[in-house]
CSV table of C-alpha atoms in Angstrom, one decimal:
chain,number,residue,atom,x,y,z
A,1,MET,CA,26.8,-29.3,47.2
A,2,GLN,CA,24.3,-31.8,45.9
A,3,ASP,CA,26.9,-34.3,45.4
A,4,ARG,CA,25.2,-37.5,46.2
A,5,GLY,CA,27.7,-40.0,47.6
A,6,GLY,CA,30.2,-37.5,48.0
A,7,GLU,CA,30.4,-37.8,52.0
A,8,ARG,CA,30.9,-41.4,51.6
A,9,HIS,CA,33.6,-41.0,49.1
A,10,LEU,CA,35.1,-38.4,51.3
A,11,SER,CA,35.1,-40.8,54.3
A,12,LEU,CA,36.8,-43.5,52.4
A,13,ALA,CA,39.4,-40.9,51.3
A,14,ARG,CA,40.0,-39.8,54.9
A,15,GLU,CA,40.6,-43.3,55.9
A,16,SER,CA,43.0,-44.2,53.2
A,17,LEU,CA,45.0,-41.0,53.7
A,18,ARG,CA,45.1,-41.7,57.4
A,19,GLU,CA,46.2,-45.1,56.9
A,20,LEU,CA,49.0,-44.0,54.6
A,21,LEU,CA,50.2,-41.3,57.1
A,22,ASP,CA,50.1,-43.7,60.2
A,23,ASP,CA,51.4,-47.0,58.5
A,24,GLU,CA,54.1,-48.0,61.0
A,25,ARG,CA,55.5,-50.7,58.5
A,26,VAL,CA,57.0,-47.9,56.3
A,27,PRO,CA,60.8,-47.5,57.3
A,28,ALA,CA,62.0,-44.3,58.6
A,29,VAL,CA,64.5,-44.0,55.8
A,30,VAL,CA,61.6,-44.4,53.2
A,31,ARG,CA,59.6,-41.7,55.1
A,32,ALA,CA,62.6,-39.3,54.9
A,33,GLU,CA,63.0,-39.9,51.2
A,34,LEU,CA,59.3,-39.2,50.5
A,35,ALA,CA,59.0,-36.4,53.2
A,36,GLU,CA,57.6,-33.9,50.5
A,37,ASP,CA,55.0,-36.4,49.3
A,38,TYR,CA,53.9,-37.2,53.0
A,39,ALA,CA,53.5,-33.4,53.6
A,40,ARG,CA,51.3,-33.2,50.5
A,41,VAL,CA,49.1,-36.1,51.9
A,42,GLN,CA,48.7,-34.2,55.1
A,43,ARG,CA,47.7,-31.0,53.2
A,44,LEU,CA,45.1,-33.2,51.2
A,45,LEU,CA,43.8,-34.7,54.5
A,46,ASP,CA,43.5,-31.3,56.0
A,47,LYS,CA,41.5,-30.0,52.9
A,48,ILE,CA,39.1,-32.8,53.0
A,49,GLU,CA,38.7,-32.5,57.0
A,50,HIS,CA,37.7,-28.9,56.3
A,51,GLY,CA,35.4,-29.6,53.3
A,52,HIS,CA,37.5,-27.5,51.0
A,53,VAL,CA,37.5,-27.9,47.1
A,54,HIS,CA,40.5,-26.4,45.2
A,55,VAL,CA,40.0,-25.1,41.6
A,56,ALA,CA,43.4,-24.4,39.9
A,57,VAL,CA,44.2,-22.7,36.6
A,58,PHE,CA,46.8,-24.2,34.4
A,59,GLY,CA,48.4,-23.0,31.2
A,60,ARG,CA,50.9,-21.0,29.4
A,61,VAL,CA,52.3,-17.6,30.4
A,62,SER,CA,50.2,-14.6,29.6
A,63,VAL,CA,46.9,-16.4,28.5
A,64,GLY,CA,45.2,-14.5,31.2
A,65,LYS,CA,44.9,-17.0,34.1
A,66,SER,CA,45.2,-14.5,36.8
A,67,ALA,CA,42.7,-12.2,35.1
A,68,LEU,CA,40.2,-15.1,34.9
A,69,LEU,CA,40.4,-15.8,38.6
A,70,ASN,CA,40.0,-12.1,39.2
A,71,ALA,CA,37.0,-12.0,37.1
A,72,LEU,CA,35.4,-15.1,38.9
A,73,LEU,CA,36.1,-13.3,42.3
A,74,GLY,CA,35.0,-9.8,41.2
A,75,ASP,CA,38.0,-8.4,42.8
A,76,GLU,CA,41.7,-7.8,41.8
A,77,ARG,CA,43.1,-10.5,44.3
A,78,PHE,CA,45.8,-11.9,41.8
A,79,ALA,CA,48.4,-10.0,40.3
A,80,THR,CA,48.1,-9.2,36.6
A,81,SER,CA,50.5,-7.2,34.4
A,82,PRO,CA,51.4,-6.8,30.6
A,83,LEU,CA,54.9,-8.1,31.6
A,84,HIS,CA,55.7,-11.7,30.7
A,85,GLY,CA,55.1,-14.1,33.5
A,86,GLU,CA,53.8,-11.9,36.4
A,87,THR,CA,52.8,-14.9,38.6
A,88,ARG,CA,55.9,-16.5,40.2
A,89,HIS,CA,54.2,-18.3,43.0
A,90,SER,CA,51.0,-20.2,43.6
A,91,ALA,CA,48.5,-18.2,45.4
A,92,GLU,CA,44.9,-19.0,46.4
A,93,ALA,CA,41.7,-17.2,47.4
A,94,ARG,CA,38.3,-18.2,48.5
A,95,TRP,CA,35.4,-18.0,46.0
A,96,GLU,CA,32.5,-16.6,47.9
A,97,SER,CA,30.3,-16.8,45.0
A,98,PHE,CA,29.7,-20.5,45.5
A,99,ASP,CA,28.7,-21.5,49.0
A,100,ALA,CA,30.2,-24.9,49.2
A,101,GLY,CA,31.9,-24.8,52.6
A,102,GLY,CA,35.0,-23.6,50.9
A,103,VAL,CA,36.1,-23.5,47.1
A,104,TYR,CA,39.4,-22.0,46.6
A,105,LEU,CA,40.6,-20.6,43.5
A,106,ILE,CA,44.3,-21.4,42.9
A,107,ASP,CA,46.6,-19.4,40.6
A,108,THR,CA,49.9,-20.9,39.3
A,109,PRO,CA,53.0,-19.8,37.3
A,110,GLY,CA,52.7,-20.3,33.5
A,111,ILE,CA,54.2,-23.4,32.0
A,112,ASN,CA,56.8,-23.6,29.2
A,113,GLU,CA,58.5,-20.3,30.0
A,114,VAL,CA,62.1,-19.9,29.2
A,115,ALA,CA,64.3,-20.4,32.2
A,116,GLY,CA,60.9,-21.3,34.1
A,117,GLU,CA,61.5,-24.8,35.0
A,118,ALA,CA,61.0,-24.3,38.6
A,119,ARG,CA,57.6,-22.4,37.9
A,120,GLU,CA,56.4,-25.3,35.7
A,121,ARG,CA,57.2,-27.7,38.4
A,122,LEU,CA,55.4,-25.8,41.0
A,123,ALA,CA,52.3,-25.5,38.5
A,124,ARG,CA,52.3,-29.2,37.9
A,125,GLU,CA,52.5,-29.9,41.8
A,126,VAL,CA,49.6,-27.6,42.4
A,127,ALA,CA,47.6,-29.3,39.5
A,128,THR,CA,48.2,-32.7,41.1
A,129,GLU,CA,46.7,-31.5,44.4
A,130,SER,CA,43.9,-29.6,43.0
A,131,ASP,CA,40.4,-31.1,42.5
A,132,LEU,CA,39.3,-29.3,39.3
A,133,ILE,CA,41.6,-27.8,36.7
A,134,LEU,CA,40.8,-24.8,34.5
A,135,PHE,CA,43.3,-25.4,31.5
A,136,VAL,CA,43.4,-21.9,29.9
A,137,ILE,CA,44.6,-21.2,26.3
A,138,ASP,CA,44.0,-18.0,24.3
A,139,GLY,CA,43.8,-19.4,20.7
A,140,ASP,CA,44.3,-22.9,19.0
A,141,MET,CA,46.5,-25.2,21.0
A,142,THR,CA,50.2,-25.3,20.5
A,143,ALA,CA,52.1,-28.6,20.5
A,144,SER,CA,53.4,-28.1,23.9
A,145,GLU,CA,50.0,-26.9,25.2
A,146,PHE,CA,48.5,-30.1,23.8
A,147,GLU,CA,51.1,-32.3,25.3
A,148,ALA,CA,50.5,-30.5,28.7
A,149,LEU,CA,46.8,-31.1,28.4
A,150,GLY,CA,47.4,-34.7,28.0
A,151,TRP,CA,49.5,-34.7,31.1
A,152,VAL,CA,46.9,-32.9,33.2
A,153,LEU,CA,44.1,-35.3,31.8
A,154,ARG,CA,46.1,-38.2,32.8
A,155,GLU,CA,46.7,-36.8,36.4
A,156,GLN,CA,43.1,-35.2,36.8
A,157,ALA,CA,39.6,-36.5,36.4
A,158,ALA,CA,38.0,-33.2,36.1
A,159,VAL,CA,39.3,-30.6,33.6
A,160,ILE,CA,37.6,-27.6,31.9
A,161,LEU,CA,39.3,-26.3,28.8
A,162,VAL,CA,38.9,-22.5,28.9
A,163,LEU,CA,39.5,-20.4,25.6
A,164,ASN,CA,40.2,-16.9,27.2
A,165,LYS,CA,40.5,-13.7,25.4
A,166,ALA,CA,37.7,-14.7,23.1
A,167,ASP,CA,36.9,-11.0,22.6
A,168,ARG,CA,39.8,-10.8,20.1
A,169,TYR,CA,38.0,-13.0,17.6
A,170,THR,CA,35.0,-12.3,15.4
A,171,ALA,CA,31.9,-14.3,15.8
A,172,ASP,CA,32.7,-16.4,12.7
A,173,GLU,CA,36.3,-17.0,14.0
A,174,ARG,CA,35.1,-18.0,17.4
A,175,THR,CA,32.8,-20.6,15.9
A,176,THR,CA,35.5,-21.9,13.8
A,177,LEU,CA,38.1,-21.8,16.6
A,178,ARG,CA,35.6,-23.9,18.8
A,179,GLU,CA,35.0,-26.5,16.2
A,180,VAL,CA,38.9,-26.9,15.7
A,181,LEU,CA,39.5,-27.3,19.3
A,182,LEU,CA,36.7,-29.7,19.8
A,183,SER,CA,38.2,-31.8,17.1
A,184,ARG,CA,41.5,-31.9,18.8
A,185,VAL,CA,40.2,-32.9,22.2
A,186,LYS,CA,37.2,-35.2,21.0
A,187,ASP,CA,38.7,-38.2,22.6
A,188,GLN,CA,39.7,-36.4,25.9
A,189,LEU,CA,37.0,-34.0,26.8
A,190,ALA,CA,33.2,-33.8,26.5
A,191,PRO,CA,32.0,-30.8,24.3
A,192,GLU,CA,30.6,-29.0,27.2
A,193,ARG,CA,34.0,-28.9,28.9
A,194,LEU,CA,35.1,-26.4,26.4
A,195,VAL,CA,34.1,-22.7,27.5
A,196,LEU,CA,35.0,-19.5,25.9
A,197,THR,CA,35.6,-16.4,28.2
A,198,ALA,CA,36.9,-12.7,28.0
A,199,ALA,CA,38.2,-12.1,31.4
A,200,ALA,CA,39.9,-8.9,30.7
A,201,PRO,CA,38.7,-7.7,27.3
A,202,ALA,CA,41.2,-5.5,25.5
A,203,GLU,CA,40.2,-1.7,25.1
A,204,ARG,CA,38.6,-0.8,21.6
A,205,VAL,CA,38.1,2.2,19.4
A,206,ARG,CA,34.5,3.1,18.3
A,207,VAL,CA,33.9,5.7,15.8
A,208,ARG,CA,30.7,7.9,16.2
A,209,VAL,CA,29.2,9.9,13.2
A,210,ARG,CA,27.4,13.0,14.0
A,211,VAL,CA,24.0,13.1,12.3
A,212,ASP,CA,24.1,16.5,11.1
A,213,ALA,CA,25.1,18.4,7.9
A,214,ALA,CA,28.8,18.2,8.7
A,215,GLY,CA,28.8,14.4,9.3
A,216,GLU,CA,31.6,14.9,11.7
A,217,GLU,CA,33.2,11.7,13.0
A,218,THR,CA,34.6,11.2,16.5
A,219,GLU,CA,36.5,8.4,18.2
A,220,GLU,CA,36.0,7.0,21.6
A,221,ARG,CA,37.7,4.3,23.5
A,222,PHE,CA,35.7,1.8,25.3
A,223,ARG,CA,36.3,-1.6,27.0
A,224,PRO,CA,33.7,-4.4,26.5
A,225,PRO,CA,32.2,-6.0,29.4
A,226,VAL,CA,33.7,-9.1,31.2
A,227,ASP,CA,32.3,-12.3,29.8
A,228,ILE,CA,32.5,-15.4,32.0
A,229,ASP,CA,29.0,-16.2,32.6
A,230,ASP,CA,29.5,-19.6,30.7
A,231,LEU,CA,32.3,-20.5,32.8
A,232,LYS,CA,30.5,-19.8,36.0
A,233,LEU,CA,27.6,-21.8,35.0
A,234,ARG,CA,29.8,-24.8,34.1
A,235,LEU,CA,31.8,-24.4,37.3
A,236,TRP,CA,28.6,-24.5,39.3
A,237,SER,CA,27.3,-27.3,37.5
A,238,VAL,CA,30.4,-29.4,38.2
A,239,LEU,CA,30.8,-28.4,41.7
A,240,GLU,CA,27.1,-29.1,42.6
A,241,ALA,CA,27.2,-32.5,40.9
A,242,GLU,CA,30.7,-33.8,41.7
A,243,GLY,CA,32.5,-31.4,44.0
A,244,LYS,CA,33.0,-33.7,47.0
A,245,THR,CA,33.5,-36.7,44.9
A,246,LEU,CA,36.3,-34.9,43.0
A,247,ALA,CA,37.9,-33.9,46.3
A,248,ALA,CA,37.9,-37.5,47.4
A,249,LEU,CA,39.0,-38.9,44.1
A,250,ASN,CA,41.9,-36.5,43.7
A,251,ALA,CA,43.0,-37.4,47.3
A,252,GLY,CA,42.7,-41.1,46.5
A,253,LEU,CA,44.6,-41.0,43.3
A,254,PHE,CA,47.4,-39.2,44.9
A,255,ALA,CA,47.3,-41.6,47.9
A,256,GLY,CA,47.6,-44.5,45.4
A,257,ARG,CA,50.4,-42.9,43.7
A,258,LEU,CA,52.3,-42.5,46.8
A,259,SER,CA,51.5,-45.9,48.0
A,260,ASP,CA,53.1,-47.2,44.9
A,261,ARG,CA,56.2,-45.1,45.4
A,262,VAL,CA,56.5,-46.2,49.0
A,263,ALA,CA,56.2,-49.7,47.9
A,264,GLU,CA,58.8,-49.1,45.1
A,265,ARG,CA,61.1,-47.5,47.7
A,266,ILE,CA,60.6,-50.2,50.4
A,267,LEU,CA,61.3,-52.9,47.6
A,268,ALA,CA,64.3,-51.2,46.6
A,269,ALA,CA,65.6,-50.8,50.1
A,270,LYS,CA,65.1,-54.5,50.6
A,271,HIS,CA,66.8,-55.3,47.4
A,272,ALA,CA,69.8,-53.4,48.5
A,273,ILE,CA,69.9,-55.2,51.7
A,274,GLY,CA,69.3,-58.5,50.0
A,275,GLU,CA,72.2,-57.9,47.5
A,276,ARG,CA,74.6,-57.3,50.3
A,277,VAL,CA,73.3,-60.5,52.2
A,278,ILE,CA,73.7,-62.5,48.9
A,279,ARG,CA,77.2,-61.1,48.4
A,280,LEU,CA,78.4,-61.9,51.9
A,281,TYR,CA,77.0,-65.6,51.6
A,282,CYS,CA,78.6,-65.9,48.2
A,283,LEU,CA,82.0,-64.9,49.6
A,284,SER,CA,81.6,-67.2,52.6
A,285,LYS,CA,80.6,-70.3,50.4
A,286,GLY,CA,83.5,-69.4,47.9
A,287,VAL,CA,86.1,-69.4,50.6
A,288,ALA,CA,84.5,-72.4,52.3
A,289,VAL,CA,84.6,-74.5,49.2
A,290,GLY,CA,87.9,-73.2,48.0
A,291,PHE,CA,89.6,-73.6,51.3
A,292,ASN,CA,88.3,-77.0,52.4
A,293,PRO,CA,90.3,-79.9,50.8
A,294,ILE,CA,87.6,-82.4,51.2
A,295,PRO,CA,85.1,-82.4,48.4
A,296,GLY,CA,82.3,-84.0,50.4
A,297,ALA,CA,82.7,-81.4,53.2
A,298,ASP,CA,82.5,-78.7,50.4
A,299,LEU,CA,79.0,-79.8,49.2
A,300,VAL,CA,77.7,-79.9,52.8
A,301,ALA,CA,79.1,-76.5,53.5
A,302,ALA,CA,77.6,-75.3,50.3
A,303,VAL,CA,74.1,-76.4,50.8
A,304,MET,CA,74.0,-75.2,54.5
A,305,LEU,CA,75.3,-71.7,53.3
A,306,ASP,CA,72.6,-71.5,50.7
A,307,ILE,CA,69.9,-72.4,53.1
A,308,GLY,CA,71.1,-70.0,55.7
A,309,MET,CA,71.1,-67.2,52.8
A,310,VAL,CA,67.7,-68.0,51.8
A,311,VAL,CA,66.5,-68.0,55.5
A,312,HIS,CA,68.2,-64.5,55.8
A,313,LEU,CA,66.6,-63.3,52.7
A,314,SER,CA,63.2,-64.3,53.8
A,315,ARG,CA,63.5,-62.3,57.0
A,316,VAL,CA,64.5,-59.2,55.0
A,317,TYR,CA,61.4,-59.6,53.0
A,318,GLY,CA,59.2,-60.1,55.9
A,319,MET,CA,58.2,-63.7,55.1
A,320,PRO,CA,60.4,-65.7,57.4
A,321,PHE,CA,61.2,-69.3,56.3
A,322,SER,CA,62.2,-72.4,58.4
A,323,ARG,CA,65.3,-74.1,57.4
A,324,VAL,CA,63.3,-76.9,55.9
A,325,GLU,CA,61.1,-74.5,53.7
A,326,ALA,CA,64.5,-72.8,52.6
A,327,GLY,CA,66.2,-76.0,51.9
A,328,ARG,CA,63.2,-77.0,49.7
A,329,LEU,CA,63.5,-73.6,47.9
A,330,VAL,CA,67.2,-74.2,47.5
A,331,ALA,CA,66.7,-77.7,46.0
A,332,VAL,CA,64.2,-76.3,43.3
A,333,ILE,CA,66.6,-73.4,42.4
A,334,SER,CA,69.8,-75.7,42.2
A,335,GLY,CA,68.0,-78.3,40.3
A,336,GLN,CA,67.2,-75.9,37.5
A,337,LEU,CA,70.6,-74.3,37.8
A,338,ALA,CA,72.2,-77.7,37.3
A,339,ALA,CA,70.2,-78.4,34.3
A,340,LEU,CA,71.2,-75.0,32.9
A,341,MET,CA,74.8,-74.9,34.0
A,342,GLY,CA,76.1,-78.5,33.3
A,343,THR,CA,79.5,-77.2,32.3
A,344,ALA,CA,79.9,-75.1,35.3
A,345,TRP,CA,78.9,-78.0,37.6
A,346,ALA,CA,81.5,-80.0,35.9
A,347,LEU,CA,84.3,-77.6,36.5
A,348,ASN,CA,83.3,-77.6,40.1
A,349,LEU,CA,83.8,-81.4,40.3
A,350,VAL,CA,86.9,-81.6,38.5
A,351,SER,CA,88.3,-78.9,40.5
A,352,GLY,CA,87.5,-80.7,43.6
A,353,LEU,CA,89.0,-83.9,42.4
A,354,LEU,CA,92.4,-82.0,41.6
A,355,LYS,CA,92.3,-80.5,45.0
A,356,LEU,CA,91.9,-84.0,46.8
A,357,GLY,CA,94.7,-85.5,44.6
A,358,SER,CA,97.1,-82.8,45.5
A,359,GLY,CA,96.6,-83.3,49.2
A,360,GLY,CA,95.5,-79.7,49.6
A,361,PHE,CA,98.9,-78.1,48.3
A,362,SER,CA,97.1,-76.5,45.2
A,363,THR,CA,94.4,-75.0,47.2
A,364,LEU,CA,95.2,-71.6,45.8
A,365,ALA,CA,95.4,-72.8,42.2
A,366,THR,CA,92.4,-75.1,41.9
A,367,GLY,CA,90.4,-74.1,45.1
A,368,THR,CA,90.1,-70.5,43.9
A,369,ALA,CA,88.5,-71.7,40.6
A,370,GLN,CA,86.1,-74.1,42.4
A,371,GLY,CA,85.2,-71.5,45.0
A,372,ALA,CA,84.5,-68.9,42.2
A,373,VAL,CA,82.1,-71.3,40.6
A,374,ALA,CA,80.5,-71.8,44.0
A,375,TYR,CA,80.3,-68.1,44.5
A,376,PHE,CA,78.5,-67.8,41.2
A,377,ALA,CA,76.1,-70.6,41.9
A,378,THR,CA,75.1,-69.1,45.2
A,379,TYR,CA,74.7,-65.8,43.5
A,380,VAL,CA,72.2,-67.2,41.3
A,381,VAL,CA,70.4,-69.0,43.9
A,382,GLY,CA,70.2,-65.7,45.9
A,383,GLN,CA,68.9,-63.7,42.9
A,384,ALA,CA,66.3,-66.4,42.3
A,385,ALA,CA,65.1,-66.5,46.0
A,386,GLU,CA,65.0,-62.8,46.2
A,387,ARG,CA,62.8,-62.6,43.0
A,388,TYR,CA,60.6,-65.5,44.3
A,389,LEU,CA,60.2,-63.4,47.6
A,390,ALA,CA,59.7,-60.0,45.9
A,391,ALA,CA,56.9,-61.5,43.9
A,392,GLY,CA,55.1,-62.6,47.1
A,393,LYS,CA,56.3,-66.3,46.9
A,394,SER,CA,55.6,-66.8,43.4
A,395,TRP,CA,57.6,-68.1,40.5
A,396,GLY,CA,55.5,-66.1,38.0
A,397,GLU,CA,53.9,-67.6,34.8
A,398,GLY,CA,57.3,-69.3,33.5
A,399,GLY,CA,57.9,-71.2,36.8
A,400,PRO,CA,61.4,-71.6,38.4
A,401,LYS,CA,63.1,-72.7,35.1
A,402,ARG,CA,62.2,-69.7,33.3
A,403,MET,CA,63.2,-67.4,36.2
A,404,VAL,CA,66.6,-69.0,36.4
A,405,ARG,CA,67.2,-68.9,32.8
A,406,GLU,CA,66.3,-65.1,32.7
A,407,ILE,CA,68.6,-64.6,35.7
A,408,LEU,CA,71.5,-66.4,33.9
A,409,ASP,CA,70.9,-64.5,30.7
A,410,SER,CA,70.9,-61.1,32.4
A,411,LEU,CA,74.3,-61.8,34.3
A,412,ASP,CA,77.8,-60.9,33.1
A,413,ARG,CA,79.1,-64.5,34.2
A,414,ASP,CA,82.8,-63.7,33.4
A,415,SER,CA,82.8,-60.5,35.4
A,416,ILE,CA,81.2,-62.1,38.4
A,417,LEU,CA,83.6,-65.2,38.2
A,418,ARG,CA,86.5,-62.8,37.9
A,419,GLU,CA,85.4,-60.7,40.8
A,420,ALA,CA,84.8,-63.9,42.7
A,421,ARG,CA,88.4,-65.2,42.1
A,422,GLU,CA,89.9,-62.0,43.1
A,423,GLU,CA,87.8,-61.8,46.5
A,424,ILE,CA,88.5,-65.5,47.3
A,425,LEU,CA,92.1,-65.4,46.4
A,426,SER,CA,92.6,-62.5,48.7
A,427,LYS,CA,90.9,-64.5,51.5
A,428,LEU,CA,92.9,-67.6,50.8
A,429,LYS,CA,96.2,-65.8,50.8
A,430,GLY,CA,95.2,-64.6,54.2
A,431,ARG,CA,94.8,-68.2,55.3
A,432,HIS,CA,97.9,-69.7,53.5
A,433,PRO,CA,100.7,-67.5,54.5
A,434,ARG,CA,103.4,-70.2,53.3
A,435,GLU,CA,101.9,-70.4,49.7
A,436,ALA,CA,101.5,-66.6,49.6
A,437,GLN,CA,105.3,-66.1,50.0
């Protein structure tokens, strides 16, 4: 190939794929969830290591994808049949006509076939892993074909639109059809990326008239020659100019998509752990506040538990806080929470006073209410701290006030308070057997 810069692009792609495969920071559970994606990365890396370029056909059932590949190969390597949907699995063959260290032609099942969801999924997987797509049609595009072409173009940098079975149309019809197709894809494909072919021309009948007195007519059947020269030239041009770069770009795109999925899975796993941590501290704080009859001690316990929760969350997200740093973060969040939830904090104070005046005997009545408010407050602190950590220690554009407000608006406060009261009451009853009788 004469793909200048291709080797450099391939080298960068190799490095990114290896880093993705060898990243020890990815938890084992995430690797297990994305095992199929990691296997595809390994296949892409192997392909690049061997200098291979994959060209895949993509399109509806029975548009002549297999016949097109056979015509390019000059050999009947791929199964063709008049029956609907002959290709049931992807298959590949090396294209010897182009000496590029290994260009492989990939056949795929047809898309949009009734009860063919598995085939369509397989076809799309192959398309994602391939470096160049021949999107094959046999007439004006249907709505489903146009949608599929849009999907392929979003996933692939290199696509050639192939109008196969062009022999079925007259010269004027081919001209009109070409103009229509170009108008449909004018914002997506350059005109030179539309090619007309006749991979397996249909048999025709020709009438011959004898030049004699009788003027006798005879019929004979013949098959026009295969016409794929324009496609070959376009393929050679693309492969010579961009082959290695296409392989590197496709690998890089897939690696980037997988990196995003890995990051999402890791973040989801951290969020799941964080949610359990937050709930644990919420209950601990609710019980501590609800059980302790001394209001001053309640406040000390509440602050210390919130700080401990933030320290724990910071370790979950791989950004450990000292207790001093965690205390500052809790102060910021609590300040915003106090400003936005004045009524709740007032309830907390009144409950505390009632508990003090009763000498501790009404703990189940008033302590549970106060503990539920403390539970809810810690839940909000935990949610805000987790978002702050997930964003890389950032409050975002709106600052902490906006973040806390968004959290409050998103929560079903009554449901959380009801759940908190039930959990705290269960714990308090266990600690006050005389009152539980």
